[in-house]
Amino acid sequence: MEAISRAKLQQMSDEDLMEHFQSGYEEAFNLLVDRYQDRLHNFLYRYTHNHQDCEDLVQETFFRVFRSRHSYERIAKFSTWMYTIAINLAKSLYKKKKRMTTVTIHKDPDDSEDRPMKLEDTNILPDDSLHEKMCMDELEKALMELSEDFREVVVLRDIQQLTYEEIADIADLPMGTVKSRINRGRAHLQELLENHVYPGTISA
């Protein structure tokens, strides 16, 4: 296998890097991680609003890219393929956490005075106190108030700046549905932001 310099790899497209990675150049994978780590973190944080979950999902996404590299076909953009993996992982985690929101434990099964104790898992809820000093705090909170369907497409379009076609592929939705959700999501987000800045000014 002819050696390829890092400088030459850096000039390649994402899709070229994936082909070289499939051929055994792990340095091509490292470059893809460098290109997308921050963007993927940015997207997943706005989806989960939880730093630890975000870090875990970023690592798991790149692990899946590494492990599933031979399933990638160049007919799809690398970024679309990667974001599809990431969003599916995020949705799975969200569903899992919803199931784990309340658990019941017993102190002693042989104790007749035993009473169930319920513990709330607050990790799936926005912890505003952690982000009060962030410059995009109000946007973060408003995004988390959007429904999952709206939040997904708005973040992909307005924050990740993906095309409608890419979002349709990632979300597995018709183009018309994507555009409708983005428009409705933006409108709802605007209302939420106005209500955060000027609470009580929006009538029902």
GROMACS .gro file of C-alpha atoms in nm:
model
  204
    1MET     CA    1   0.000   0.000   0.000
    2GLU     CA    2   0.148   0.330  -0.108
    3ALA     CA    3   0.194   0.573   0.179
    4ILE     CA    4  -0.011   0.894   0.170
    5SER     CA    5   0.104   1.199   0.359
    6ARG     CA    6  -0.123   1.365   0.617
    7ALA     CA    7  -0.097   1.688   0.418
    8LYS     CA    8  -0.236   1.515   0.111
    9LEU     CA    9  -0.512   1.350   0.313
   10GLN     CA   10  -0.610   1.687   0.458
   11GLN     CA   11  -0.685   1.813   0.108
   12MET     CA   12  -0.929   1.530   0.036
   13SER     CA   13  -1.306   1.540   0.060
   14ASP     CA   14  -1.487   1.355   0.339
   15GLU     CA   15  -1.591   1.088   0.092
   16ASP     CA   16  -1.232   1.038  -0.033
   17LEU     CA   17  -1.115   1.006   0.327
   18MET     CA   18  -1.377   0.739   0.393
   19GLU     CA   19  -1.260   0.542   0.091
   20HIS     CA   20  -0.902   0.557   0.213
   21PHE     CA   21  -1.014   0.463   0.563
   22GLN     CA   22  -1.196   0.162   0.418
   23SER     CA   23  -0.868   0.070   0.247
   24GLY     CA   24  -0.681   0.069   0.575
   25TYR     CA   25  -0.563   0.427   0.632
   26GLU     CA   26  -0.667   0.495   0.990
   27GLU     CA   27  -0.517   0.842   0.966
   28ALA     CA   28  -0.804   0.924   0.729
   29PHE     CA   29  -1.047   0.839   1.011
   30ASN     CA   30  -0.853   1.062   1.253
   31LEU     CA   31  -0.889   1.351   1.011
   32LEU     CA   32  -1.265   1.295   0.986
   33VAL     CA   33  -1.284   1.306   1.365
   34ASP     CA   34  -1.090   1.634   1.364
   35ARG     CA   35  -1.326   1.781   1.105
   36TYR     CA   36  -1.650   1.683   1.272
   37GLN     CA   37  -1.590   1.649   1.645
   38ASP     CA   38  -1.686   2.006   1.733
   39ARG     CA   39  -1.980   2.019   1.492
   40LEU     CA   40  -2.112   1.686   1.617
   41HIS     CA   41  -2.076   1.799   1.977
   42ASN     CA   42  -2.257   2.122   1.894
   43PHE     CA   43  -2.546   1.934   1.736
   44LEU     CA   44  -2.581   1.667   2.003
   45TYR     CA   45  -2.565   1.914   2.290
   46ARG     CA   46  -2.855   2.110   2.146
   47TYR     CA   47  -3.044   1.784   2.104
   48THR     CA   48  -2.974   1.644   2.453
   49HIS     CA   49  -2.898   1.960   2.657
   50ASN     CA   50  -2.678   1.738   2.872
   51HIS     CA   51  -2.298   1.762   2.857
   52GLN     CA   52  -2.226   1.407   2.974
   53ASP     CA   53  -2.479   1.251   2.738
   54CYS     CA   54  -2.340   1.465   2.459
   55GLU     CA   55  -1.982   1.349   2.519
   56ASP     CA   56  -2.093   0.986   2.534
   57LEU     CA   57  -2.292   1.016   2.212
   58VAL     CA   58  -2.006   1.182   2.025
   59GLN     CA   59  -1.773   0.900   2.123
   60GLU     CA   60  -2.030   0.636   2.038
   61THR     CA   61  -2.101   0.795   1.699
   62PHE     CA   62  -1.736   0.789   1.599
   63PHE     CA   63  -1.706   0.435   1.730
   64ARG     CA   64  -1.997   0.333   1.507
   65VAL     CA   65  -1.837   0.512   1.211
   66PHE     CA   66  -1.514   0.322   1.277
   67ARG     CA   67  -1.683  -0.013   1.322
   68SER     CA   68  -1.929   0.027   1.034
   69ARG     CA   69  -1.690   0.187   0.785
   70HIS     CA   70  -1.736  -0.088   0.527
   71SER     CA   71  -2.114  -0.034   0.522
   72TYR     CA   72  -2.065   0.322   0.398
   73GLU     CA   73  -2.127   0.372   0.026
   74ARG     CA   74  -2.019   0.682  -0.158
   75ILE     CA   75  -2.366   0.741  -0.300
   76ALA     CA   76  -2.436   0.920   0.031
   77LYS     CA   77  -2.248   1.218   0.167
   78PHE     CA   78  -2.033   1.121   0.462
   79SER     CA   79  -2.184   1.395   0.680
   80THR     CA   80  -2.537   1.273   0.610
   81TRP     CA   81  -2.441   0.916   0.697
   82MET     CA   82  -2.266   1.026   1.017
   83TYR     CA   83  -2.549   1.253   1.135
   84THR     CA   84  -2.796   0.972   1.074
   85ILE     CA   85  -2.595   0.751   1.308
   86ALA     CA   86  -2.575   1.030   1.567
   87ILE     CA   87  -2.944   1.117   1.563
   88ASN     CA   88  -3.047   0.752   1.591
   89LEU     CA   89  -2.818   0.707   1.892
   90ALA     CA   90  -2.958   1.022   2.053
   91LYS     CA   91  -3.317   0.908   1.999
   92SER     CA   92  -3.240   0.567   2.147
   93LEU     CA   93  -3.081   0.726   2.453
   94TYR     CA   94  -3.375   0.963   2.500
   95LYS     CA   95  -3.626   0.676   2.484
   96LYS     CA   96  -3.417   0.474   2.730
   97LYS     CA   97  -3.400   0.763   2.975
   98LYS     CA   98  -3.773   0.822   2.951
   99ARG     CA   99  -3.828   0.460   3.056
  100MET     CA  100  -3.585   0.508   3.345
  101THR     CA  101  -3.737   0.832   3.470
  102THR     CA  102  -3.897   0.668   3.771
  103VAL     CA  103  -3.768   0.353   3.935
  104THR     CA  104  -3.898   0.177   4.241
  105ILE     CA  105  -3.665   0.015   4.492
  106HIS     CA  106  -3.738  -0.175   4.812
  107LYS     CA  107  -3.517  -0.149   5.118
  108ASP     CA  108  -3.580  -0.506   5.231
  109PRO     CA  109  -3.812  -0.757   5.057
  110ASP     CA  110  -3.854  -0.944   5.389
  111ASP     CA  111  -3.956  -0.635   5.582
  112SER     CA  112  -4.334  -0.613   5.626
  113GLU     CA  113  -4.298  -0.239   5.686
  114ASP     CA  114  -4.120  -0.199   5.357
  115ARG     CA  115  -4.247   0.086   5.141
  116PRO     CA  116  -4.144   0.157   4.782
  117MET     CA  117  -3.925   0.460   4.733
  118LYS     CA  118  -3.938   0.647   4.405
  119LEU     CA  119  -3.633   0.818   4.262
  120GLU     CA  120  -3.662   1.072   3.985
  121ASP     CA  121  -3.390   1.069   3.720
  122THR     CA  122  -3.342   1.442   3.658
  123ASN     CA  123  -3.067   1.391   3.401
  124ILE     CA  124  -3.317   1.400   3.116
  125LEU     CA  125  -3.444   1.741   3.221
  126PRO     CA  126  -3.281   2.071   3.132
  127ASP     CA  127  -3.072   2.192   3.424
  128ASP     CA  128  -3.091   2.565   3.368
  129SER     CA  129  -2.859   2.644   3.660
  130LEU     CA  130  -2.570   2.483   3.473
  131HIS     CA  131  -2.608   2.711   3.174
  132GLU     CA  132  -2.717   3.047   3.315
  133LYS     CA  133  -2.391   3.213   3.214
  134MET     CA  134  -2.378   3.072   2.862
  135CYS     CA  135  -2.424   3.329   2.588
  136MET     CA  136  -2.688   3.113   2.417
  137ASP     CA  137  -2.872   3.020   2.734
  138GLU     CA  138  -3.212   3.144   2.624
  139LEU     CA  139  -3.183   2.967   2.290
  140GLU     CA  140  -3.079   2.644   2.461
  141LYS     CA  141  -3.380   2.653   2.691
  142ALA     CA  142  -3.619   2.740   2.413
  143LEU     CA  143  -3.487   2.460   2.193
  144MET     CA  144  -3.550   2.208   2.469
  145GLU     CA  145  -3.912   2.321   2.488
  146LEU     CA  146  -3.966   2.233   2.125
  147SER     CA  147  -4.102   1.890   2.050
  148GLU     CA  148  -3.838   1.639   1.948
  149ASP     CA  149  -3.955   1.639   1.585
  150PHE     CA  150  -3.924   2.017   1.553
  151ARG     CA  151  -3.600   2.045   1.751
  152GLU     CA  152  -3.424   1.789   1.534
  153VAL     CA  153  -3.487   1.962   1.201
  154VAL     CA  154  -3.437   2.317   1.331
  155VAL     CA  155  -3.098   2.230   1.478
  156LEU     CA  156  -2.991   2.048   1.162
  157ARG     CA  157  -3.097   2.337   0.940
  158ASP     CA  158  -3.027   2.655   1.138
  159ILE     CA  159  -2.734   2.547   1.356
  160GLN     CA  160  -2.565   2.273   1.154
  161GLN     CA  161  -2.669   2.447   0.830
  162LEU     CA  162  -2.743   2.125   0.644
  163THR     CA  163  -2.944   2.134   0.324
  164TYR     CA  164  -3.309   2.031   0.309
  165GLU     CA  165  -3.203   1.726   0.109
  166GLU     CA  166  -2.953   1.620   0.374
  167ILE     CA  167  -3.208   1.668   0.652
  168ALA     CA  168  -3.465   1.464   0.461
  169ASP     CA  169  -3.213   1.180   0.432
  170ILE     CA  170  -3.109   1.197   0.797
  171ALA     CA  171  -3.462   1.221   0.935
  172ASP     CA  172  -3.601   0.981   0.672
  173LEU     CA  173  -3.882   1.223   0.591
  174PRO     CA  174  -4.037   1.360   0.270
  175MET     CA  175  -3.904   1.700   0.165
  176GLY     CA  176  -4.240   1.867   0.225
  177THR     CA  177  -4.255   1.737   0.580
  178VAL     CA  178  -3.902   1.862   0.649
  179LYS     CA  179  -3.983   2.213   0.525
  180SER     CA  180  -4.312   2.221   0.714
  181ARG     CA  181  -4.149   2.112   1.040
  182ILE     CA  182  -3.868   2.364   1.003
  183ASN     CA  183  -4.114   2.649   0.943
  184ARG     CA  184  -4.340   2.546   1.230
  185GLY     CA  185  -4.042   2.481   1.456
  186ARG     CA  186  -3.897   2.825   1.381
  187ALA     CA  187  -4.229   2.993   1.451
  188HIS     CA  188  -4.270   2.810   1.781
  189LEU     CA  189  -3.908   2.882   1.874
  190GLN     CA  190  -3.961   3.253   1.808
  191GLU     CA  191  -4.262   3.255   2.039
  192LEU     CA  192  -4.067   3.074   2.309
  193LEU     CA  193  -3.774   3.314   2.282
  194GLU     CA  194  -4.004   3.615   2.303
  195ASN     CA  195  -4.172   3.467   2.606
  196HIS     CA  196  -3.836   3.404   2.774
  197VAL     CA  197  -3.724   3.761   2.714
  198TYR     CA  198  -4.061   3.920   2.781
  199PRO     CA  199  -4.245   3.669   3.003
  200GLY     CA  200  -4.619   3.698   3.003
  201THR     CA  201  -4.639   3.911   2.689
  202ILE     CA  202  -4.772   3.636   2.463
  203SER     CA  203  -5.142   3.578   2.499
  204ALA     CA  204  -5.293   3.235   2.471
   0.00000   0.00000   0.00000
